[in-house]
Amino acid sequence: MFEEAIHTPILRIYDENAEKHGIELYIKREDLTHPHISGNKYRKLKYNFIKAREQSHDTLLTLGGAFSNHIHAVAYAGHEFGFKTIGIIRGERAEPLNPTLQDALNWGMKIHHISRTEYRRKKEEAFLEALKQKFGEFYLVPEGGSNALAVKGCTEIIGDEEKSFDHLCCACGTGGTIAGIIVAMEGHQRVWGFPAMKNGSFLIEDISKLIKEYNGKQYDNWQLVTHYHFGGFAKFRPELVTFINDFKRRHGIHLEPVYTGKLLYGITDMVKRGIFRKGEKILAIHTGGLQGIRGFNMRFGNILK
Ligand SMILES: *Cc1c(COP(=O)(O)O)cnc(C)c1O
């Protein structure tokens, strides 16, 4: 099923400001984990799929937004590894289906839209029970795939080489990925999370809880940078689009506008502002999710090159 161990490459990014400040900036290409189970989603799903198989489930149910990388990854992994999949999608159905949901449908996912109000009940027992009544038994992969098994999978992002950096930086949605990175770093170096949504500091509690569920520990070598959200989740401003297009031109690496674009924008801005010290080495985790660019361009008119 999922590979025993995969190791993605680390590349140096020659950013003008980083060079000027004597800082070395690197990017870990987690976007290369798998062609369709991209980036951190590969890490987060691995042990959930193994558990589902152990428990002899044949169906996985999960939840997400209409452009969700998580929905996309679950649909493909289910198709590849022989599980039926059900995707509960936030918000009304729009026609034609966007490329994310069209792929999911093509890979056999049963797509079920619910209102945003209904979606907010995602963690309620009664809500999940109603889904069982409707769809039968399933293995529940929570929204964004974040649970203790996802944390375990994300610890595998970190190997010896990754541990040698002074700062590790990662975009956050539900916080499962950074939780795994924090655990793997075992209190060493500094880990920075960049929430993709407005008012992202609520994630401190969510991340701490995920870590606690996983190994019962607490760490204090991490923090969130909450002001590079560009107006909110999946929101953007023209300078973010310009940054992503420039980054592609200069370094040959695609970023997407929801997570990794904001992350790299934030890091390079912090470098400019002198947050990091001369001689330090920074590792940005490219968490993948490039499939989302298609839907973004469809909505906003091919602005990402
Ligand atoms: C899902 C996703 C994230 C967020 O991961 P969490 O574990 O939910 O914090 C970050 N980057 C990309 C590209 C993603 O698809």
mmCIF file of N, CA, C and O and ligand atoms in Angstrom, residues 40-41 44 69 146 171-177 256 259 287-289, ligand 1:
data_model
loop_
_atom_site.group_PDB
_atom_site.id
_atom_site.type_symbol
_atom_site.label_atom_id
_atom_site.label_comp_id
_atom_site.label_asym_id
_atom_site.label_seq_id
_atom_site.Cartn_x
_atom_site.Cartn_y
_atom_site.Cartn_z
ATOM 1 N N ASN A 40 2.012 16.544 2.169
ATOM 2 C CA ASN A 40 1.698 16.109 3.536
ATOM 3 C C ASN A 40 0.504 15.149 3.559
ATOM 4 O O ASN A 40 0.352 14.385 4.505
ATOM 5 N N LYS A 41 -0.323 15.167 2.523
ATOM 6 C CA LYS A 41 -1.484 14.268 2.529
ATOM 7 C C LYS A 41 -1.044 12.805 2.443
ATOM 8 O O LYS A 41 -1.667 11.929 3.036
ATOM 9 N N LYS A 44 -0.087 11.987 5.961
ATOM 10 C CA LYS A 44 -1.215 11.969 6.890
ATOM 11 C C LYS A 44 -2.121 10.760 6.670
ATOM 12 O O LYS A 44 -2.756 10.274 7.603
ATOM 13 N N ASN A 69 -7.295 19.646 -1.058
ATOM 14 C CA ASN A 69 -6.236 18.696 -1.421
ATOM 15 C C ASN A 69 -6.454 17.372 -0.710
ATOM 16 O O ASN A 69 -6.101 16.314 -1.225
ATOM 17 N N SER A 146 -6.463 15.112 10.049
ATOM 18 C CA SER A 146 -5.627 15.273 11.238
ATOM 19 C C SER A 146 -6.119 14.473 12.438
ATOM 20 O O SER A 146 -7.168 14.759 13.002
ATOM 21 N N ALA A 171 3.375 25.397 6.486
ATOM 22 C CA ALA A 171 2.032 25.974 6.437
ATOM 23 C C ALA A 171 1.083 25.121 7.282
ATOM 24 O O ALA A 171 1.275 23.914 7.409
ATOM 25 N N CYS A 172 0.051 25.758 7.850
ATOM 26 C CA CYS A 172 -0.899 25.021 8.702
ATOM 27 C C CYS A 172 -2.338 25.230 8.239
ATOM 28 O O CYS A 172 -2.748 26.346 7.917
ATOM 29 N N GLY A 173 -3.077 24.127 8.228
ATOM 30 C CA GLY A 173 -4.521 24.175 8.001
ATOM 31 C C GLY A 173 -5.221 23.690 9.255
ATOM 32 O O GLY A 173 -5.783 24.468 10.020
ATOM 33 N N THR A 174 -5.134 22.386 9.501
ATOM 34 C CA THR A 174 -5.684 21.837 10.742
ATOM 35 C C THR A 174 -4.582 21.547 11.762
ATOM 36 O O THR A 174 -4.869 21.258 12.914
ATOM 37 N N GLY A 175 -3.324 21.599 11.343
ATOM 38 C CA GLY A 175 -2.203 21.509 12.287
ATOM 39 C C GLY A 175 -1.576 20.131 12.448
ATOM 40 O O GLY A 175 -0.586 19.982 13.166
ATOM 41 N N GLY A 176 -2.113 19.126 11.779
ATOM 42 C CA GLY A 176 -1.580 17.769 11.923
ATOM 43 C C GLY A 176 -0.144 17.643 11.432
ATOM 44 O O GLY A 176 0.677 16.949 12.044
ATOM 45 N N THR A 177 0.148 18.340 10.352
ATOM 46 C CA THR A 177 1.478 18.224 9.758
ATOM 47 C C THR A 177 2.541 18.814 10.676
ATOM 48 O O THR A 177 3.549 18.167 10.979
ATOM 49 N N GLU A 256 1.414 26.919 -4.486
ATOM 50 C CA GLU A 256 -0.022 27.163 -4.702
ATOM 51 C C GLU A 256 -0.457 28.276 -3.750
ATOM 52 O O GLU A 256 0.236 28.584 -2.778
ATOM 53 N N TYR A 259 -1.652 27.574 0.641
ATOM 54 C CA TYR A 259 -0.730 27.265 1.747
ATOM 55 C C TYR A 259 0.722 27.666 1.460
ATOM 56 O O TYR A 259 1.289 28.506 2.143
ATOM 57 N N THR A 287 4.559 21.547 1.152
ATOM 58 C CA THR A 287 3.599 20.486 1.465
ATOM 59 C C THR A 287 2.760 20.038 0.265
ATOM 60 O O THR A 287 1.808 19.268 0.433
ATOM 61 N N GLY A 288 3.103 20.511 -0.924
ATOM 62 C CA GLY A 288 2.440 19.999 -2.141
ATOM 63 C C GLY A 288 1.129 20.715 -2.441
ATOM 64 O O GLY A 288 1.037 21.930 -2.305
ATOM 65 N N GLY A 289 0.133 19.941 -2.893
ATOM 66 C CA GLY A 289 -1.187 20.523 -3.133
ATOM 67 C C GLY A 289 -1.328 21.306 -4.423
ATOM 68 O O GLY A 289 -2.231 22.129 -4.570
HETATM 69 C C1 LIG B 1 -3.616 20.272 3.724
HETATM 70 C C2 LIG B 1 -2.443 21.137 3.438
HETATM 71 C C3 LIG B 1 -1.767 21.829 4.452
HETATM 72 C C4 LIG B 1 -2.259 21.853 5.868
HETATM 73 O O1 LIG B 1 -1.910 20.724 6.595
HETATM 74 P P1 LIG B 1 -2.456 20.528 8.072
HETATM 75 O O2 LIG B 1 -1.888 19.246 8.503
HETATM 76 O O3 LIG B 1 -3.968 20.457 7.948
HETATM 77 O O4 LIG B 1 -2.041 21.680 8.878
HETATM 78 C C5 LIG B 1 -0.625 22.532 4.123
HETATM 79 N N1 LIG B 1 -0.191 22.596 2.852
HETATM 80 C C6 LIG B 1 -0.822 21.969 1.846
HETATM 81 C C7 LIG B 1 -0.304 22.116 0.474
HETATM 82 C C8 LIG B 1 -1.960 21.213 2.104
HETATM 83 O O5 LIG B 1 -2.590 20.605 1.099
#
